[in-house]
C-alpha positions as semicolon CSV with decimal commas, in nm:
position;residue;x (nm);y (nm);z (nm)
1;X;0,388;0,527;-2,485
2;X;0,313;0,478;-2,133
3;X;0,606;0,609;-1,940
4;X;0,610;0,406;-1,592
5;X;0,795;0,518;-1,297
6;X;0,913;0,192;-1,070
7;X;0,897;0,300;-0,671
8;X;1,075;0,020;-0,454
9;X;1,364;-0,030;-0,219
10;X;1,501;-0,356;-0,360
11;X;1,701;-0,330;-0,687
12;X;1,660;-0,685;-0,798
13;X;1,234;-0,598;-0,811
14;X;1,330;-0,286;-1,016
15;X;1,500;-0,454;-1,232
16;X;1,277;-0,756;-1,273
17;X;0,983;-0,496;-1,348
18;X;1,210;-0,357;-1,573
19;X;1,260;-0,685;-1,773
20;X;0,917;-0,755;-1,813
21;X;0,820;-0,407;-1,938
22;X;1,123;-0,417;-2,161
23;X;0,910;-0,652;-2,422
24;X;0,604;-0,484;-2,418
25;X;0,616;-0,210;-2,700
26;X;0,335;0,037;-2,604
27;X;0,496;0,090;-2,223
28;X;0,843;0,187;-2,092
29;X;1,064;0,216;-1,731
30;X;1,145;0,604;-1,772
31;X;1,278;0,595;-1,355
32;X;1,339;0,442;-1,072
33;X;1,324;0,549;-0,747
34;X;1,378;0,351;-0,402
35;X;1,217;0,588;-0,133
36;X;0,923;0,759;-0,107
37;X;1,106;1,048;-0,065
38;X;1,285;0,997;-0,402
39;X;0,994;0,890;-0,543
40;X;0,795;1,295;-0,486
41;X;1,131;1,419;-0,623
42;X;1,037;1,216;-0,926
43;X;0,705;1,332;-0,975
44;X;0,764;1,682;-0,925
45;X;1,067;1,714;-1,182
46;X;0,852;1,407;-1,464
47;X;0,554;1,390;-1,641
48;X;0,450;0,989;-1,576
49;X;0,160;0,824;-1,680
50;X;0,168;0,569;-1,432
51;X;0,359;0,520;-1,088
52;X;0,418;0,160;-0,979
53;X;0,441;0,144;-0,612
54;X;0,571;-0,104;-0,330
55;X;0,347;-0,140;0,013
56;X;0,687;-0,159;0,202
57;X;0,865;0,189;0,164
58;X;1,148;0,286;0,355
59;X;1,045;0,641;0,553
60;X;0,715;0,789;0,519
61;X;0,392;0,536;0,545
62;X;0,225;0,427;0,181
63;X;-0,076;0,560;0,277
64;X;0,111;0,910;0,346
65;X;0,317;0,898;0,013
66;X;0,022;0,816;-0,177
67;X;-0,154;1,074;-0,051
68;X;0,105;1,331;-0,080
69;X;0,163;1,136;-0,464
70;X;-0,215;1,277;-0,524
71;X;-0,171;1,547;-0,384
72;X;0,143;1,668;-0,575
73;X;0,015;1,493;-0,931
74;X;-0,390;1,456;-0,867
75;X;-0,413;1,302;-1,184
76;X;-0,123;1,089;-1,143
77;X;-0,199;0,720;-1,166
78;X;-0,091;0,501;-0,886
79;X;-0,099;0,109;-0,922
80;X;0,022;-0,010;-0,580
81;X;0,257;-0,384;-0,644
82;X;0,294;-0,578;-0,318
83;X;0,426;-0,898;-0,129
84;X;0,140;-0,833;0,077
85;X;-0,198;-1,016;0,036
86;X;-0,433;-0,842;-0,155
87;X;-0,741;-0,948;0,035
88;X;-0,595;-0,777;0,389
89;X;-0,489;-0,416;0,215
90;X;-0,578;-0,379;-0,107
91;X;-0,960;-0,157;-0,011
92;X;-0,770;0,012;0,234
93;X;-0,531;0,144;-0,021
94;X;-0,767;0,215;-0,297
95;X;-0,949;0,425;-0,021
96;X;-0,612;0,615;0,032
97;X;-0,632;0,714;-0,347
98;X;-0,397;0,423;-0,465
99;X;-0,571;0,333;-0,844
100;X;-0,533;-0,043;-0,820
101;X;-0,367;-0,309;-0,628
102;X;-0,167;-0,630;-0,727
103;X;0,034;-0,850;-0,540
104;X;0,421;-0,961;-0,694
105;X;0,336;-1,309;-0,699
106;X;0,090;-1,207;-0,990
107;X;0,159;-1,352;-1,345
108;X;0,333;-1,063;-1,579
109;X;0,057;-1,046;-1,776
110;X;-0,156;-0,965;-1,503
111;X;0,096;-0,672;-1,437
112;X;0,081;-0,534;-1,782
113;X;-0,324;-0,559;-1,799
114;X;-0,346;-0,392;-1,464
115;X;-0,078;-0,109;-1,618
116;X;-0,301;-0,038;-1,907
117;X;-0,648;-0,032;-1,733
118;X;-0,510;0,212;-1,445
119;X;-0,283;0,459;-1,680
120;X;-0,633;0,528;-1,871
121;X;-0,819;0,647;-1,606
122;X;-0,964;0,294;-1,449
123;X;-0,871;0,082;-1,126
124;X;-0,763;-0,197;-1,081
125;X;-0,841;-0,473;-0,854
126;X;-0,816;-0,922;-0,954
127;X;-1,137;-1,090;-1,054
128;X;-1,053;-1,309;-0,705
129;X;-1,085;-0,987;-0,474
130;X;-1,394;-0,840;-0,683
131;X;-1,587;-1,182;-0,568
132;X;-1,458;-1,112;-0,228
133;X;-1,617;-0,745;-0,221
134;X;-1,927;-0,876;-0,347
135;X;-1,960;-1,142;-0,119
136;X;-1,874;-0,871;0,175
137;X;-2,177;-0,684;0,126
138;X;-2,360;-0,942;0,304
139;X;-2,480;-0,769;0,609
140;X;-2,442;-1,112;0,792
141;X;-2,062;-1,139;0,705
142;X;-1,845;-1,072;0,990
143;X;-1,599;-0,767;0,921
144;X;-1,183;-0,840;1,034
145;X;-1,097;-0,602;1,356
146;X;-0,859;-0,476;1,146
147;X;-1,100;-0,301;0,924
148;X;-1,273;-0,151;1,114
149;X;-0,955;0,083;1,228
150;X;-0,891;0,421;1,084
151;X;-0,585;0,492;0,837
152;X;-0,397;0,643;1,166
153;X;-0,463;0,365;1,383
154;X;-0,392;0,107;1,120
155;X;-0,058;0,287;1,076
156;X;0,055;0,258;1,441
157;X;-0,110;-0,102;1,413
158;X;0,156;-0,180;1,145
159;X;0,387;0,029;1,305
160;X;0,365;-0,206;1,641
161;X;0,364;-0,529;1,409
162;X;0,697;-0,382;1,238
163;X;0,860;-0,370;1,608
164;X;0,843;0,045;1,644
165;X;0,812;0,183;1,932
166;X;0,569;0,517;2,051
167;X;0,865;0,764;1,991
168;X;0,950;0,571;1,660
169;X;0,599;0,594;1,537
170;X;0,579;1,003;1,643
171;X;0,901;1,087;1,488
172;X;0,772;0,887;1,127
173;X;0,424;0,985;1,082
174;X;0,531;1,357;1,230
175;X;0,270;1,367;1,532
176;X;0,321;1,384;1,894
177;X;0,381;1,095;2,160
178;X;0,055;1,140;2,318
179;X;-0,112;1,144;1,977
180;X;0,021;0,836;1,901
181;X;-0,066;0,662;2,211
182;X;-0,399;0,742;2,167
183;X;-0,453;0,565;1,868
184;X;-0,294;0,302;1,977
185;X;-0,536;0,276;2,285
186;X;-0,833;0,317;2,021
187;X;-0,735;0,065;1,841
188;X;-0,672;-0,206;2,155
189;X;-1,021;-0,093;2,244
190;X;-1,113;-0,218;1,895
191;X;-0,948;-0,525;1,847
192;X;-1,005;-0,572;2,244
193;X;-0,632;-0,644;2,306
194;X;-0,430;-0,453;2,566
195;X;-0,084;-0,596;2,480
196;X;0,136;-0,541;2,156
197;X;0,229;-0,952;2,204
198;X;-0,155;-0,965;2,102
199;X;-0,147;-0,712;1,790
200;X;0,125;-0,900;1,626
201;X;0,000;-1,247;1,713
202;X;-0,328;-1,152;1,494
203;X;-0,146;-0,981;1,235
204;X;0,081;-1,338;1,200
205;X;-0,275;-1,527;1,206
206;X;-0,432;-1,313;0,962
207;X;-0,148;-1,251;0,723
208;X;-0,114;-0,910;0,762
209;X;0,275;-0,988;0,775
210;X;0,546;-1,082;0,525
């Protein structure tokens, strides 16, 4: 039996994931939790072979609770399920130690191959994106600014996208107000913006917002 734990703040998508689950005899929803916070409370007290987990969390940045996730349960399984499109985050998650990466618009059978393949030790990614990664490893094809930021600059990126200000962003990720600024001058440098007007007009344009 593949005991799932569900990790999202809206109780109608709990409960959805719960109803498609609820026919499939080989897994079952043994929690639910709707913060990340909740969620490590979870995973210390549990045994789960597979945590599924939204992009949008209430509190500590995905990156940060999967990280701490791993870090708490190495060999815990993490299959990240997301609004967001899977072509603009799903690498950058993987690369935070996320196992796979779907997007809720997916068909439920998608969901419970994706389940299977990433609580036995594989990851998962859709055949669309795979194309996508091969056809990125043409040294000719141009790379989106947005990839080429670090995990703590694309956190205050989606930070500034998400309307949060400096002292918002320093008192969330747990670093200091300079800190913070100077990612967020490292990463104008990068995209070659100097306004925040510009930083969410590209994430609008590239779909980097739901």
């Amino acid at each position: 039996m593949i005991k799932v734990l569900i990790v999202d703040d809206h109780a109608i998508v709990r409960r959805g994931l719960k109803q498609i689950l609820a026919d499939i005899p080989d897994m079952e929803v043994f929690g639910e939790a709707a913060s990340g916070d909740e969620a490590l409370r979870f995973i210390r007290d549990q045994g789960w072979n597979i945590m599924l987990l939204d992009i949008a969390m209430p509190g500590k940045n995905v990156m940060e609770l999967i990280k701490l996730a791993k870090h708490q349960s190495p060999h815990l399984p993490i299959l990240i399920l997301s609004m967001y499109p899977e072509d603009q985050y799903a690498i950058r998650m993987l690369r935070a130690g996320a196992d796979g990466y779907l997007t809720k618009e997916s068909a439920p059978e998608q969901l419970v191959e994706a389940i299977r393949k990433v609580a036995k030790g594989g990851k998962y990614i859709s055949p669309a994106m795979t194309e996508k990664l091969i056809a990125e490893l043409n040294p000719n094809q141009e790379i989106p600014l947005h990839n080429t930021l670090t995990d703590r600059e694309f956190q205050v990126f989606c930070g500034i996208c998400a309307g949060k200000s400096i002292t918002d962003l320093a008192q969330q990720m747990t670093l200091s107000i300079k800190t913070i600024s100077t990612y967020r001058t490292r990463l104008m440098k990068k995209m070659n913006m100097s306004k925040n007007a510009e930083i969410i007009h590209y994430a609008f344009k590239n779909d980097l917002l739901k």
